[in-house]
mmCIF file of C-alpha atoms in Angstrom:
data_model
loop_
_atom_site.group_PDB
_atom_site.id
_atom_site.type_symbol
_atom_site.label_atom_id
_atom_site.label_comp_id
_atom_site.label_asym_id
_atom_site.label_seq_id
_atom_site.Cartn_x
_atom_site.Cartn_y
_atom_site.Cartn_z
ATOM 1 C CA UNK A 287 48.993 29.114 5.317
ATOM 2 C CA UNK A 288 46.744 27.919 8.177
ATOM 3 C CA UNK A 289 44.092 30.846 7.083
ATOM 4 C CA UNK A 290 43.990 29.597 3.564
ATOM 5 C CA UNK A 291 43.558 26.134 4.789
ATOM 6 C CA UNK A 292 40.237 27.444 7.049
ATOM 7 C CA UNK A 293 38.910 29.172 4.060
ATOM 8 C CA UNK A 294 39.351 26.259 1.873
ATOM 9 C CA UNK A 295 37.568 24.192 4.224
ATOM 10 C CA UNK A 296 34.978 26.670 4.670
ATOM 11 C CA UNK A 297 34.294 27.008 0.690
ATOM 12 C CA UNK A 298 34.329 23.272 0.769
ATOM 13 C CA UNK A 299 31.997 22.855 2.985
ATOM 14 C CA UNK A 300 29.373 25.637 1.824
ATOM 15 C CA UNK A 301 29.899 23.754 -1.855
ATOM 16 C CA UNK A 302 28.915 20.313 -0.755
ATOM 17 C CA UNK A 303 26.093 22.193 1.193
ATOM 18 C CA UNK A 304 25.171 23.726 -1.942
ATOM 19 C CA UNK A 305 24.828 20.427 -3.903
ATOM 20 C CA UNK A 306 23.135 18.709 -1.279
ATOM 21 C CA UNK A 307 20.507 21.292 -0.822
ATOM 22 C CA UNK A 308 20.227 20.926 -4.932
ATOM 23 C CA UNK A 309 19.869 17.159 -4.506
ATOM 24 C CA UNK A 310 17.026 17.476 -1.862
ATOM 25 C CA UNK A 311 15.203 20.109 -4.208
ATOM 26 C CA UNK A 312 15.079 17.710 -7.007
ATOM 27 C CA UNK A 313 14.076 14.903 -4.851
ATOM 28 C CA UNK A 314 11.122 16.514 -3.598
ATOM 29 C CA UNK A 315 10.260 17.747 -6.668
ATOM 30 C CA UNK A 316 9.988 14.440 -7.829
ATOM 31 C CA UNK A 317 8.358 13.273 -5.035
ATOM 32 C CA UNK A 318 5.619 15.459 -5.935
ATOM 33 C CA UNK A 319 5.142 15.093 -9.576
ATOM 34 C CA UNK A 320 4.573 11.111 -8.209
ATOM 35 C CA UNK A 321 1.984 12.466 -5.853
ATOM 36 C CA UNK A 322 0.045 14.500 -8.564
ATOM 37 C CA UNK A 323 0.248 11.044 -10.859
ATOM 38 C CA UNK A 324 -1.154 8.899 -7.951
ATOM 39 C CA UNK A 325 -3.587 11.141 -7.331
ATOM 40 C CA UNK A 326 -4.942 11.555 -11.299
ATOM 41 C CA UNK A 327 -4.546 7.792 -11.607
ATOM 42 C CA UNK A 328 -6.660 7.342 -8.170
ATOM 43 C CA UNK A 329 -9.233 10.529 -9.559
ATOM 44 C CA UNK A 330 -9.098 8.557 -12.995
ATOM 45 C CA UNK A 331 -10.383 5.248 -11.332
ATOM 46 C CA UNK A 332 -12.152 5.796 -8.500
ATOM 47 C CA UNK A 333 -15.235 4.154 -9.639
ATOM 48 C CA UNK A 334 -13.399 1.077 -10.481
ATOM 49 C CA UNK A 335 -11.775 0.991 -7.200
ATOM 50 C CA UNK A 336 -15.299 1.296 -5.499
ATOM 51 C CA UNK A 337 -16.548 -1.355 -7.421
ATOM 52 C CA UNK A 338 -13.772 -3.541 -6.682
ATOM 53 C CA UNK A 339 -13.796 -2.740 -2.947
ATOM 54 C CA UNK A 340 -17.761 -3.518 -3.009
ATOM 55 C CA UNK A 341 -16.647 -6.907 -4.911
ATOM 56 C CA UNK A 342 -14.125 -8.012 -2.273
ATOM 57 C CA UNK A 343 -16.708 -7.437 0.606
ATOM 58 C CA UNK A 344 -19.174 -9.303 -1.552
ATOM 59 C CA UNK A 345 -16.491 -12.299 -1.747
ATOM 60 C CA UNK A 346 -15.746 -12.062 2.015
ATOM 61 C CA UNK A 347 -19.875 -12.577 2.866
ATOM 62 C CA UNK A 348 -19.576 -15.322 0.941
ATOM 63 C CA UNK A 349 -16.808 -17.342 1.913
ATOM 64 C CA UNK A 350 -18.008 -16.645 5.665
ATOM 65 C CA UNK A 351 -21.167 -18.320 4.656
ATOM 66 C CA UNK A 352 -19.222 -21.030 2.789
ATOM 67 C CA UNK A 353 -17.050 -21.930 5.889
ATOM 68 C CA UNK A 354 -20.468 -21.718 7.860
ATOM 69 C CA UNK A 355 -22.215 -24.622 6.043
ATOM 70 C CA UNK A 356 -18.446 -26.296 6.025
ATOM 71 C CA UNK A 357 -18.531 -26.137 9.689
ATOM 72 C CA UNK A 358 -22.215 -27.105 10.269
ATOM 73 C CA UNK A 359 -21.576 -30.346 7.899
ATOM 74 C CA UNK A 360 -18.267 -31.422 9.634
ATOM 75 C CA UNK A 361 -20.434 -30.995 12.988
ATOM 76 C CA UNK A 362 -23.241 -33.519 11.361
ATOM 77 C CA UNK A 363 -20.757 -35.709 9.997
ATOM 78 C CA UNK A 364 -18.940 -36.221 13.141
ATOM 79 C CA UNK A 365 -22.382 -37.086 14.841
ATOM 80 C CA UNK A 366 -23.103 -39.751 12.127
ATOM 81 C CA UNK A 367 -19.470 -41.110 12.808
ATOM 82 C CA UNK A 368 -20.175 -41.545 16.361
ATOM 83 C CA UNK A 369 -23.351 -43.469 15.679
ATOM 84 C CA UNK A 370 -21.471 -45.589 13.471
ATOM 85 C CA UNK A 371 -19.233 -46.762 16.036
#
């Protein structure tokens, strides 16, 4: 009785084994069919995604140069104030 209760453990185990090496296959093979999808959608718009990069460092120039004048008015203003007084 105690063999039979080793080899039933033993076929237990090697099952469960089984289905999680079956689980991890189909994971990863999903994993990669996403990958290959990212990567045609990414191929697919690339030149849109330059553009929009080149767009967003084109915004960032400007809002630099925004909050310069900004800056360089508050500075004036504050003068102005103090000659007020």
């Amino acid at each position: 009785m105690n063999a039979m209760g080793w080899q039933i453990g033993a076929v237990l185990i090697g099952a469960s084994s089984l289905i999680i090496a079956i689980y991890i296959s189909k994971l990863l093979h999903s994993t990669t069919k996403v990958v290959e999808k990212t990567y045609k959608i990414i191929d697919y718009n690339e030149r849109h995604i330059h553009e929009t990069i080149e767009n967003v460092a084109s915004i960032t120039r400007n809002a630099e140069e925004i909050t310069d004048v900004v800056t360089k008015l508050t500075s004036i203003t504050k003068v102005f104030k103090f000659l007020k007084k």
